[in-house]
C-alpha cells in the first residue's frame, strides 16, 4: 500500500447461485482503491455488475449471492466482519444513495423522520437535537424551508426533492464514503445536473469520498476524479477522468465516448449515431476470451483465445486489452 | 403553475406566435393538432371535483416522414399530448387531424381503422407488454386485435420473423418469453409490435429514456433507419433536449401544459426564446461544456 | 372529516341495498310460513287470510318494504310469526351472544396472527415459517364444518369442556366470578374453532404483506443506512404492512360472521346462527330479514372501524381526506 486508501477492494467476485441453471458471476475479480475525498466513477451498462458491486461494498447482497475477495475499509476487513459491526458501519461510515428516489423512501414516514432514523441508528442524540440536525441537513441539501419538507411524506415531493432527501439520509452521519448507484438515472436532464452539483458541493464541504455508478459518461464528466470502466463483470480500464475522457484506451471506452459525445453536442440533426453493434454478453455464459471481443471493431486473433491481462501503458493507467501488449 | 411562464412572456417573443409552427414543411401534413386541451378530474362521486389542466390549447403539425419532438420537464404535459394523439385518452377540446380526418372525438369502434395508422411505444417496454407472452405473441397482439393475424401458422411466423429482423432481433428468439429479453431488446420488440400494423405515425413516449447510452444509440439509429425505410412520421416525447435536437426536424417545448415555443431544431437550440427552452438548454449546454472541456484538453 | 362522512354515507347506502335485496329474495323464495297451516284441514282458508293480512303479508312488496323501512328507522324490525314476538328484541338477545363470540374470536385471532405472521416473514424459510405455512394450508383445505364437528366430537369424547348452550343449568346459583368462568368454558370450543379457521387465513395474509414490504426497495435502502433488524421491522415495515392487514380486518369480520353461524349451530351456541337457520327453515320472513340486517350491520361496522384505522395509519389516505375538503 503506497498511499492511504479509504477503501481497497481486491479481487472481489460475486456469484449468484440461482436454483436452476449455472451460477452467474456478476462481478468477476475486481480490484479498486478509493482515496479519502476522491470521487471515483464506475462506468458501465446495465447488467455489467455495477449495482452488484455497490451492494458488495456495503456487504448487502441478496441471499444466494456469494462474494469472495477482500474489501479493506480504513484498515478493517469487511469480508469477515460480523453482521452487527457491519450494520454499525452502514450509514455511519459507508452510505448508499439509491437509484430510484420514488422507490427508496418509505411511503408512510415523513421526510424528516426518515433522515432522523439514520441519526437514531448511529448517534446518541436526544429527540430535539436530532430534529435540529435534520433541519440543518435539509438546508444542506438545498431546501429553503426545511420545516415544510420535514413533515412532508415522500408522495408529496417531486423526484428531485426525493433524491435530495435520500442524499440527506446518506450524509446524516457524515460518512467517509458515499456509494451512489445511478443517483440520477430516473431524473430529468435538468435535475440530473442539479444532483451532481449537490454531490460536488458535499465533497468540497465535508471531504466525503464518493463512488458514483453510472452508464452515462456525461454524468461523470467534470465530476469524478478517476473512472473505472466496467464491462460484463470486469473492470476493463482505469484512469483519471481527464485520461479516460481525453484519451480512452480500451475500444469499448472509446466507442462509449463517441456515442456520449454525439448525444450531447447540439450540433444539429444527424442521420446516424455512432453505436456499438450487438449486446453485452449474457452473464450466464461468458466465453474464454475478451468479453468485448464479439462487438469490438479492432479484434485480433488472440482476443477470443484468452482474457487480456492488465497492461499498464502509463503509470496511473490500467487497461485490459491486447492492443497494449501481448 | 407553469401557465404563467407562458403568459409572462409576450407572444411575439416566441419563435412562432400562437405556438403553431408553419414552416417549409413540404407536402401534406400527416398530423395536425389544433387547440388540443385535456383536463384531468380528480375526485369522484363523493369527493369534491378538482380539475387539473394537463394540456392547454396545444397546436402543432407534422409533415409526413418528419419528426416532431415535444420536450419539457416531467409534469409539463407532453405525455398527455402523446396519449391524446394516440387516442389512449380522449381530449376535452381541439382537433386531431390525421390526414385530414379529425379523430379527436371518434368512438373506440370508429377509431379502430385509424389505430393501425398510429402506434405508440412507451418508455417501459416491460410494462406495456404482458411478460408471459412470447415474442411472437407480443408482436402479433395488435394484428389479432385488428383481425389481421391471418394466414396459417407458418405464414404468421414468417411475418413476425420479418418484423423481428427489421428491428434487429433474431427470429430464432420468437418463442422466448419477453422476460428473457434485455432492456434494449424489449424496446426493439415494442417497436416490432408497433410496426406490425404498418403505421404511418409512431408516437414515441420517452422511448429512449432509461436505456443505457449505447443501447440508446442503437435504438435511436433503428428509429432513424425505420423512418428512412418506411417514410414514418414520429412524434417524439422526451425530457432530453440534447438528444432530441439531433433526431427531430421540429421541436416543441412544453411547460405547464402549453407548447411555449416551436421551431426547427437548429433554431430552438441556437436561438431559444422562451425561458423554459433556455432552462432546458442551459443544463444540456453545461453538460456539453463539461464534456468538451474534459475530452478536448487532457491534463 | 369528509372522508368519514363519505364512508358513513356509503355504509347507509349499503344497508338500504342489503335490505332491499333481502326483501326481493325472500319474496322470490318459494313457500311461506302459512304453507303448513294450509295443509291442516282444521284451519280455514279465511283464518289464514286473516293471519296474512294481520302480518301485512297481503300487501304488495313495495308497500311492505316501505312500511318495514319506516319501522326499522324506529328500531322496529317487524314481528316474528313463529315466536309471536317483535323481531328486534328477539334478535338483540341472540346477537349479544354472537357478538361476544365473534369479538372474542376476532381479538384473539389478530393477537395470534399478527405476531406469528411477522415472525414467520422475518425468518423466511425458517422452521416457524414452514410450520405456519404448512399448518395453515392444512386448516384452510379442510371445510369449517368438518373441523367444527371433529373438534366437537373430541371435546365430547374426552369431556374437556361443557358443550351446548352458553352456561350450565345451575349457573343461576353461582357467584359472579364463577358465572363468568362458566360462560368462558362454554365459549371456549366455538371460539377455538373460529380462531383456528380464521387465523390460518389471516396469518398467511399478514406474512405475505410483511414479506412484500421487506422486499421493497425502501427497506433495502434503509438497510443500507444501517437500521437494525428490529427497528427496520417495527418502524419501517409494519406501518406499511399494516395497510393491507387492516383492510383485511373488515373482510375477516365477514369470514368470522359466516363462520360463526355454522359454528353456533354445531356447538349449540345460542347466537344468531341457530335463530336465522330456524327462521329460514320455517320461512319466518321478518326474522330472517332482521337477522341478515344484523349481520350486515356488524360487517359494515367492522369495515367502518377498519377504514378509520387506515386513516390513522396511512398518510396517503389521510392526504386524500384533506384533498377532498
PDB file of C-alpha atoms in Angstrom, chain C residues 6 18 32 34 37 64 67 74 88 97 134 160 162 169 172 174 177 193 217 246 262-263 269 272 284 311 313:
ATOM      1  CA  UNK C   6     -68.406   9.672   2.877  1.00  0.00           C
ATOM      2  CA  UNK C  18     -78.940  -5.200   1.549  1.00  0.00           C
ATOM      3  CA  UNK C  32     -94.381 -19.190   3.125  1.00  0.00           C
ATOM      4  CA  UNK C  34     -98.519 -20.481   6.304  1.00  0.00           C
ATOM      5  CA  UNK C  37    -101.217 -24.400   8.090  1.00  0.00           C
ATOM      6  CA  UNK C  64     -94.263  -3.917   2.673  1.00  0.00           C
ATOM      7  CA  UNK C  67     -93.509   0.024   5.867  1.00  0.00           C
ATOM      8  CA  UNK C  74     -87.562   3.477  14.708  1.00  0.00           C
ATOM      9  CA  UNK C  88     -85.770  -6.594  17.303  1.00  0.00           C
ATOM     10  CA  UNK C  97     -74.119 -13.807  22.215  1.00  0.00           C
ATOM     11  CA  UNK C 134     -47.926 -25.977   6.406  1.00  0.00           C
ATOM     12  CA  UNK C 160     -62.718 -31.448  28.311  1.00  0.00           C
ATOM     13  CA  UNK C 162     -69.020 -28.325  28.500  1.00  0.00           C
ATOM     14  CA  UNK C 169     -78.062 -25.382  34.005  1.00  0.00           C
ATOM     15  CA  UNK C 172     -78.006 -19.020  38.448  1.00  0.00           C
ATOM     16  CA  UNK C 174     -73.180 -19.323  41.065  1.00  0.00           C
ATOM     17  CA  UNK C 177     -66.943 -14.733  39.057  1.00  0.00           C
ATOM     18  CA  UNK C 193     -62.899 -23.385  16.144  1.00  0.00           C
ATOM     19  CA  UNK C 217     -36.567  -1.034  -2.294  1.00  0.00           C
ATOM     20  CA  UNK C 246     -56.255  -3.540   8.286  1.00  0.00           C
ATOM     21  CA  UNK C 262     -72.133 -22.565  11.255  1.00  0.00           C
ATOM     22  CA  UNK C 263     -70.146 -22.998  14.449  1.00  0.00           C
ATOM     23  CA  UNK C 269     -74.187 -21.612  20.995  1.00  0.00           C
ATOM     24  CA  UNK C 272     -77.877 -15.556  15.666  1.00  0.00           C
ATOM     25  CA  UNK C 284     -90.318 -16.623   9.334  1.00  0.00           C
ATOM     26  CA  UNK C 311     -56.808   6.914   8.231  1.00  0.00           C
ATOM     27  CA  UNK C 313     -52.078   4.524   9.896  1.00  0.00           C
TER      28      UNK C 313
END
